[in-house]
Each structure stands twice: as C-alpha cells, then as structure tokens.
PDB file of C-alpha atoms in Angstrom:
ATOM      1  CA  ARG A   1      69.393-135.905 146.531  1.00 50.00           C
ATOM      2  CA  LYS A   2      67.424-132.681 146.236  1.00 54.00           C
ATOM      3  CA  THR A   3      70.524-130.591 146.944  1.00 55.00           C
ATOM      4  CA  LYS A   4      72.229-131.609 143.693  1.00 65.00           C
ATOM      5  CA  PRO A   5      69.748-129.887 141.353  1.00 78.00           C
ATOM      6  CA  LYS A   6      69.692-126.856 143.673  1.00 81.00           C
ATOM      7  CA  MET A   7      73.511-126.764 143.803  1.00 81.00           C
ATOM      8  CA  SER A   8      73.632-127.159 140.031  1.00 78.00           C
ATOM      9  CA  ARG A   9      71.303-124.184 139.603  1.00 83.00           C
ATOM     10  CA  VAL A  10      73.396-122.101 142.018  1.00 86.00           C
ATOM     11  CA  VAL A  11      76.628-122.962 140.196  1.00 80.00           C
ATOM     12  CA  SER A  12      75.002-122.240 136.834  1.00 79.00           C
ATOM     13  CA  THR A  13      73.712-118.877 138.085  1.00 86.00           C
ATOM     14  CA  VAL A  14      77.106-117.902 139.531  1.00 86.00           C
ATOM     15  CA  ASP A  15      78.703-118.993 136.252  1.00 81.00           C
ATOM     16  CA  ILE A  16      76.436-116.656 134.286  1.00 85.00           C
ATOM     17  CA  ILE A  17      77.012-113.761 136.712  1.00 90.00           C
ATOM     18  CA  ILE A  18      80.808-114.121 136.562  1.00 85.00           C
ATOM     19  CA  THR A  19      80.774-114.383 132.767  1.00 84.00           C
ATOM     20  CA  VAL A  20      78.614-111.252 132.509  1.00 89.00           C
ATOM     21  CA  LEU A  21      81.010-109.382 134.846  1.00 90.00           C
ATOM     22  CA  PHE A  22      84.005-110.469 132.759  1.00 87.00           C
ATOM     23  CA  PHE A  23      82.205-109.409 129.594  1.00 90.00           C
ATOM     24  CA  LEU A  24      81.345-106.003 131.093  1.00 93.00           C
ATOM     25  CA  GLU A  25      84.966-105.556 132.197  1.00 90.00           C
ATOM     26  CA  MET A  26      86.138-106.299 128.645  1.00 91.00           C
ATOM     27  CA  VAL A  27      83.604-103.910 127.094  1.00 92.00           C
ATOM     28  CA  LEU A  28      84.556-101.125 129.552  1.00 93.00           C
ATOM     29  CA  LYS A  29      88.261-101.601 128.789  1.00 90.00           C
ATOM     30  CA  MET A  30      87.509-101.442 125.069  1.00 90.00           C
ATOM     31  CA  TRP A  31      85.509 -98.272 125.621  1.00 91.00           C
ATOM     32  CA  VAL A  32      88.216 -96.610 127.746  1.00 90.00           C
ATOM     33  CA  PHE A  33      91.324 -97.695 125.803  1.00 89.00           C
ATOM     34  CA  GLY A  34      89.751 -98.048 122.368  1.00 89.00           C
ATOM     35  CA  ILE A  35      89.452-101.270 120.464  1.00 87.00           C
ATOM     36  CA  TRP A  36      92.315-101.078 117.959  1.00 82.00           C
ATOM     37  CA  LYS A  37      93.316 -97.461 117.264  1.00 84.00           C
ATOM     38  CA  GLY A  38      96.100 -95.990 119.343  1.00 81.00           C
ATOM     39  CA  GLU A  39      99.118 -97.496 121.046  1.00 83.00           C
ATOM     40  CA  SER A  40      97.309 -98.331 124.282  1.00 84.00           C
ATOM     41  CA  ALA A  41      94.262 -99.853 122.536  1.00 88.00           C
ATOM     42  CA  TYR A  42      92.735-102.933 124.117  1.00 89.00           C
ATOM     43  CA  LEU A  43      93.416-105.382 121.295  1.00 88.00           C
ATOM     44  CA  ARG A  44      96.990-104.127 120.688  1.00 88.00           C
ATOM     45  CA  ASP A  45      98.155-105.995 123.799  1.00 85.00           C
ATOM     46  CA  THR A  46      98.592-109.754 123.312  1.00 82.00           C
ATOM     47  CA  TRP A  47      97.427-110.511 126.851  1.00 82.00           C
ATOM     48  CA  ASN A  48      94.221-108.538 126.275  1.00 85.00           C
ATOM     49  CA  ARG A  49      93.604-110.522 123.074  1.00 87.00           C
ATOM     50  CA  LEU A  50      93.953-113.704 125.114  1.00 83.00           C
ATOM     51  CA  ASP A  51      91.560-112.255 127.701  1.00 84.00           C
ATOM     52  CA  CYS A  52      89.090-111.357 124.938  1.00 88.00           C
ATOM     53  CA  PHE A  53      89.277-114.916 123.567  1.00 87.00           C
ATOM     54  CA  VAL A  54      88.604-116.385 127.008  1.00 83.00           C
ATOM     55  CA  VAL A  55      85.636-114.078 127.618  1.00 86.00           C
ATOM     56  CA  PHE A  56      84.091-114.840 124.211  1.00 85.00           C
ATOM     57  CA  THR A  57      84.475-118.605 124.655  1.00 83.00           C
ATOM     58  CA  ALA A  58      82.952-118.378 128.131  1.00 82.00           C
ATOM     59  CA  THR A  59      80.049-116.375 126.700  1.00 82.00           C
ATOM     60  CA  ILE A  60      79.510-118.964 123.983  1.00 82.00           C
ATOM     61  CA  ALA A  61      79.742-121.770 126.556  1.00 78.00           C
ATOM     62  CA  ILE A  62      76.794-120.291 128.457  1.00 78.00           C
ATOM     63  CA  GLY A  63      74.542-120.792 125.444  1.00 75.00           C
ATOM     64  CA  PHE A  64      75.793-124.310 124.715  1.00 74.00           C
ATOM     65  CA  LYS A  65      75.963-126.481 127.824  1.00 66.00           C
ATOM     66  CA  ASP A  66      77.880-129.157 125.864  1.00 65.00           C
ATOM     67  CA  LEU A  67      80.877-126.803 125.629  1.00 64.00           C
ATOM     68  CA  PHE A  68      81.566-126.900 129.371  1.00 63.00           C
ATOM     69  CA  PHE A  69      85.298-127.421 128.771  1.00 67.00           C
ATOM     70  CA  PHE A  70      85.537-123.763 127.717  1.00 66.00           C
ATOM     71  CA  ARG A  71      84.988-122.878 131.375  1.00 64.00           C
ATOM     72  CA  ALA A  72      88.444-124.228 132.099  1.00 65.00           C
ATOM     73  CA  LEU A  73      89.874-121.424 129.964  1.00 68.00           C
ATOM     74  CA  ARG A  74      88.916-118.927 132.659  1.00 67.00           C
ATOM     75  CA  VAL A  75      91.994-119.951 134.596  1.00 67.00           C
ATOM     76  CA  ILE A  76      93.962-118.229 131.833  1.00 69.00           C
ATOM     77  CA  ARG A  77      92.522-114.940 133.094  1.00 68.00           C
ATOM     78  CA  LEU A  78      94.758-115.362 136.151  1.00 65.00           C
ATOM     79  CA  VAL A  79      97.729-115.148 133.807  1.00 67.00           C
ATOM     80  CA  VAL A  80      96.496-111.806 132.522  1.00 66.00           C
ATOM     81  CA  LYS A  81      96.178-110.385 136.029  1.00 71.00           C
ATOM     82  CA  SER A  82      99.526-111.510 137.522  1.00 75.00           C
ATOM     83  CA  ARG A  83     102.758-109.900 136.329  1.00 80.00           C
ATOM     84  CA  GLU A  84     104.898-112.750 137.690  1.00 82.00           C
ATOM     85  CA  VAL A  85     102.882-115.405 135.866  1.00 78.00           C
ATOM     86  CA  LYS A  86     103.052-113.294 132.686  1.00 78.00           C
ATOM     87  CA  LEU A  87     106.840-113.263 133.006  1.00 84.00           C
ATOM     88  CA  ILE A  88     106.981-117.048 133.421  1.00 83.00           C
ATOM     89  CA  ILE A  89     104.676-117.682 130.448  1.00 79.00           C
ATOM     90  CA  SER A  90     106.596-115.209 128.283  1.00 82.00           C
ATOM     91  CA  SER A  91     109.892-116.887 129.199  1.00 88.00           C
ATOM     92  CA  LEU A  92     108.509-120.305 128.331  1.00 84.00           C
ATOM     93  CA  LEU A  93     107.184-119.065 124.997  1.00 84.00           C
ATOM     94  CA  GLU A  94     110.548-117.482 124.174  1.00 89.00           C
ATOM     95  CA  ALA A  95     112.263-120.808 124.946  1.00 90.00           C
ATOM     96  CA  VAL A  96     110.119-122.767 122.451  1.00 87.00           C
ATOM     97  CA  PRO A  97     112.389-122.107 119.421  1.00 87.00           C
ATOM     98  CA  ALA A  98     115.434-123.260 121.409  1.00 88.00           C
ATOM     99  CA  MET A  99     113.525-126.401 122.429  1.00 89.00           C
ATOM    100  CA  GLY A 100     112.834-127.034 118.758  1.00 87.00           C
ATOM    101  CA  ASN A 101     116.568-126.878 118.035  1.00 89.00           C
ATOM    102  CA  VAL A 102     117.294-129.342 120.851  1.00 90.00           C
ATOM    103  CA  LEU A 103     114.592-131.682 119.552  1.00 88.00           C
ATOM    104  CA  LEU A 104     116.098-131.476 116.065  1.00 91.00           C
ATOM    105  CA  ILE A 105     119.564-132.373 117.379  1.00 92.00           C
ATOM    106  CA  CYS A 106     118.148-135.268 119.455  1.00 87.00           C
ATOM    107  CA  SER A 107     116.225-136.541 116.425  1.00 89.00           C
ATOM    108  CA  PHE A 108     119.381-136.413 114.333  1.00 93.00           C
ATOM    109  CA  ALA A 109     121.302-138.327 117.017  1.00 92.00           C
ATOM    110  CA  TRP A 110     118.515-140.952 117.221  1.00 90.00           C
ATOM    111  CA  LEU A 111     118.614-141.283 113.443  1.00 94.00           C
ATOM    112  CA  ILE A 112     122.384-141.860 113.478  1.00 95.00           C
ATOM    113  CA  PHE A 113     122.219-144.370 116.341  1.00 94.00           C
ATOM    114  CA  GLY A 114     119.209-146.030 114.699  1.00 93.00           C
ATOM    115  CA  CYS A 115     121.236-146.541 111.507  1.00 94.00           C
ATOM    116  CA  VAL A 116     124.146-147.943 113.543  1.00 95.00           C
ATOM    117  CA  GLY A 117     121.745-150.242 115.393  1.00 92.00           C
ATOM    118  CA  ILE A 118     120.298-151.481 112.094  1.00 93.00           C
ATOM    119  CA  GLN A 119     123.787-152.231 110.797  1.00 94.00           C
ATOM    120  CA  LEU A 120     124.751-154.100 113.961  1.00 93.00           C
ATOM    121  CA  PHE A 121     121.534-155.816 115.081  1.00 88.00           C
ATOM    122  CA  MET A 122     119.134-156.187 112.118  1.00 87.00           C
ATOM    123  CA  GLY A 123     117.699-159.681 112.250  1.00 79.00           C
ATOM    124  CA  SER A 124     119.763-160.739 115.256  1.00 80.00           C
ATOM    125  CA  PHE A 125     116.887-160.747 117.735  1.00 81.00           C
ATOM    126  CA  TYR A 126     115.200-163.701 116.020  1.00 82.00           C
ATOM    127  CA  HIS A 127     115.074-167.243 117.358  1.00 83.00           C
ATOM    128  CA  CYS A 128     113.309-170.520 116.663  1.00 86.00           C
ATOM    129  CA  THR A 129     110.304-171.489 118.777  1.00 86.00           C
ATOM    130  CA  ASP A 130     112.061-174.852 119.276  1.00 85.00           C
ATOM    131  CA  ALA A 131     114.830-174.068 121.805  1.00 83.00           C
ATOM    132  CA  SER A 132     117.023-176.892 120.486  1.00 85.00           C
ATOM    133  CA  VAL A 133     117.352-175.222 117.021  1.00 85.00           C
ATOM    134  CA  GLU A 134     119.714-172.259 116.692  1.00 83.00           C
ATOM    135  CA  GLU A 135     119.810-171.539 112.937  1.00 85.00           C
ATOM    136  CA  LYS A 136     117.049-170.298 110.656  1.00 84.00           C
ATOM    137  CA  ALA A 137     117.739-172.988 108.038  1.00 87.00           C
ATOM    138  CA  ASN A 138     116.996-175.740 110.575  1.00 86.00           C
ATOM    139  CA  CYS A 139     113.841-174.068 111.935  1.00 87.00           C
ATOM    140  CA  THR A 140     111.365-176.076 109.836  1.00 87.00           C
ATOM    141  CA  GLY A 141     108.918-178.863 110.524  1.00 88.00           C
ATOM    142  CA  THR A 142     107.378-179.718 113.873  1.00 87.00           C
ATOM    143  CA  TYR A 143     108.672-180.417 117.361  1.00 88.00           C
ATOM    144  CA  GLU A 144     107.399-181.793 120.647  1.00 85.00           C
ATOM    145  CA  HIS A 145     106.531-178.956 123.035  1.00 82.00           C
ATOM    146  CA  VAL A 146     106.352-179.948 126.692  1.00 82.00           C
ATOM    147  CA  ILE A 147     103.580-178.335 128.742  1.00 81.00           C
ATOM    148  CA  THR A 148     103.986-178.720 132.490  1.00 81.00           C
ATOM    149  CA  ASP A 149     101.626-177.746 135.240  1.00 77.00           C
ATOM    150  CA  ALA A 150     101.617-178.496 138.967  1.00 72.00           C
ATOM    151  CA  PHE A 151     100.506-182.128 138.639  1.00 79.00           C
ATOM    152  CA  SER A 152     101.278-183.373 135.145  1.00 78.00           C
ATOM    153  CA  GLU A 153     103.404-183.074 132.057  1.00 82.00           C
ATOM    154  CA  GLN A 154     101.945-183.158 128.542  1.00 83.00           C
ATOM    155  CA  THR A 155     103.511-182.944 125.112  1.00 84.00           C
ATOM    156  CA  GLU A 156     102.079-181.164 122.139  1.00 85.00           C
ATOM    157  CA  GLU A 157     103.266-181.100 118.545  1.00 87.00           C
ATOM    158  CA  ARG A 158     103.879-177.575 117.249  1.00 87.00           C
ATOM    159  CA  GLU A 159     105.214-175.973 114.077  1.00 88.00           C
ATOM    160  CA  ARG A 160     108.668-174.461 114.288  1.00 87.00           C
ATOM    161  CA  GLU A 161     108.617-170.702 113.616  1.00 88.00           C
ATOM    162  CA  TRP A 162     111.388-168.136 113.260  1.00 84.00           C
ATOM    163  CA  VAL A 163     110.212-165.176 115.399  1.00 84.00           C
ATOM    164  CA  HIS A 164     111.917-162.233 117.032  1.00 75.00           C
ATOM    165  CA  ARG A 165     112.174-162.177 120.813  1.00 70.00           C
ATOM    166  CA  PRO A 166     111.596-158.622 121.994  1.00 70.00           C
ATOM    167  CA  PRO A 167     109.046-156.254 120.498  1.00 72.00           C
ATOM    168  CA  CYS A 168     111.830-153.649 120.501  1.00 80.00           C
ATOM    169  CA  ASN A 169     114.075-154.433 117.518  1.00 82.00           C
ATOM    170  CA  PHE A 170     116.335-152.878 114.912  1.00 87.00           C
ATOM    171  CA  ASP A 171     114.807-154.413 111.779  1.00 86.00           C
ATOM    172  CA  HIS A 172     113.898-151.046 110.232  1.00 88.00           C
ATOM    173  CA  ILE A 173     114.529-147.383 111.050  1.00 92.00           C
ATOM    174  CA  GLY A 174     111.095-146.800 112.605  1.00 90.00           C
ATOM    175  CA  ALA A 175     111.491-149.674 115.063  1.00 88.00           C
ATOM    176  CA  ALA A 176     115.094-148.629 115.777  1.00 90.00           C
ATOM    177  CA  ILE A 177     114.140-145.027 116.630  1.00 89.00           C
ATOM    178  CA  GLU A 178     111.220-146.266 118.746  1.00 87.00           C
ATOM    179  CA  CYS A 179     113.549-148.597 120.636  1.00 86.00           C
ATOM    180  CA  LEU A 180     116.076-145.800 121.216  1.00 88.00           C
ATOM    181  CA  PHE A 181     113.287-143.459 122.349  1.00 85.00           C
ATOM    182  CA  GLU A 182     112.067-146.051 124.861  1.00 85.00           C
ATOM    183  CA  CYS A 183     115.609-146.382 126.188  1.00 84.00           C
ATOM    184  CA  ALA A 184     115.939-142.589 126.435  1.00 83.00           C
ATOM    185  CA  ILE A 185     112.724-141.977 128.372  1.00 80.00           C
ATOM    186  CA  GLY A 186     112.942-145.132 130.458  1.00 75.00           C
ATOM    187  CA  GLU A 187     109.418-146.263 129.616  1.00 67.00           C
ATOM    188  CA  GLY A 188     108.550-149.477 127.824  1.00 61.00           C
ATOM    189  CA  ARG A 189     105.721-149.020 125.334  1.00 57.00           C
ATOM    190  CA  SER A 190     106.698-152.335 123.830  1.00 50.00           C
ATOM    191  CA  GLU A 191     105.715-154.042 127.103  1.00 52.00           C
ATOM    192  CA  GLU A 192     102.107-153.026 126.396  1.00 51.00           C
ATOM    193  CA  ARG A 193     102.185-154.774 123.016  1.00 50.00           C
ATOM    194  CA  ARG A 194     103.168-158.171 124.413  1.00 47.00           C
TER     195      ARG A 194
END
C-alpha cells in the first residue's frame, strides 16, 4: 500500500522531467531555426506546429492535474519523429476529401432507397395486438389474452392496439435511412430500443 504513493511521486517526477526536456528541445529548435522568419523556421513546418501544440498542452497539464488526458497527446510526438508514420498520416489526411465524396454518394443512395422504401412499406409493418384481427378497422375494443406459464393458463382482458412490429420501419425518411444504415453496417441499434 505504501508503494502506490511512492510510485505516483516517481511517475509524476518523471513526467515533469520529460516535459521539461521536450520544452527545452522545442525552445532550442526555435532558437536555432528561428520561430517564424525564414523558410526553415520552426513554426513554418506543420509537424513542428503539432509538436509545439503537444509540448504546450503537456506543460499546461503539469500545472493542472485534472487535465491528465493531455498526457496522451505525447504519443503524437512519435509521429513527428518517424518519417514512415508521417507518410501514413499525410496519406490519410489527403484521402479525407475523397472519403467525403464517397460519404456524399452513399448518403444520396440511402436517401433514394429510403424514399423507395417509404413508397413501398410505409405503414405496412403494423399489426393488431389481437392476433385474430388483421385489419386496422377491426382493431378496436377488447380481447381475451391468454397468459400461460409452466403450470397454469390464465386469461386477461386487454385493449386492442394497432402497433408496428419492428422498431426499424419506413414510416418517415429518418426511420427509413436509419433502417438502411443498420442493414448496411450489420448492427442492430433498434434491438437496444426494444
């Protein structure tokens, strides 16, 4: 039990030392390359700006212990140091506009299929709570509902209601697109709502 506070102090001390070293590295680079003037200035490079942001957030996180999640940003410094990782991140960032175009086309296709689904299936997923009634006009009044368990059978009088079966339906465009999205990703959010 006494090792936890000691370990916490050691980790906190190492955290401060590493942050100070990172800060000194940033200041030395700014001194050598210049801050903004010149083509090889420190803040002219996007990766150095990212590095500067990480160092400043880590420095701020030392003063405020509640901001411990800023420590996770230090992993980004690995990106700055590795040319291969820089290439991967740059490629991903260059692909973002193309991903936006794909998302736009998929959204348009979901909208079209959602409209078709509304035309074909709107209101067709409804049924009466009384299994013997098939039409909405006849789904009024009460009925005898049979409740069975392992040893007995009981009847209960219930109101007939016209309800839709699945949570996924095509009654309006929002529900239609949600239903199509669930089909596309293979996950059932509507199962959680039951």
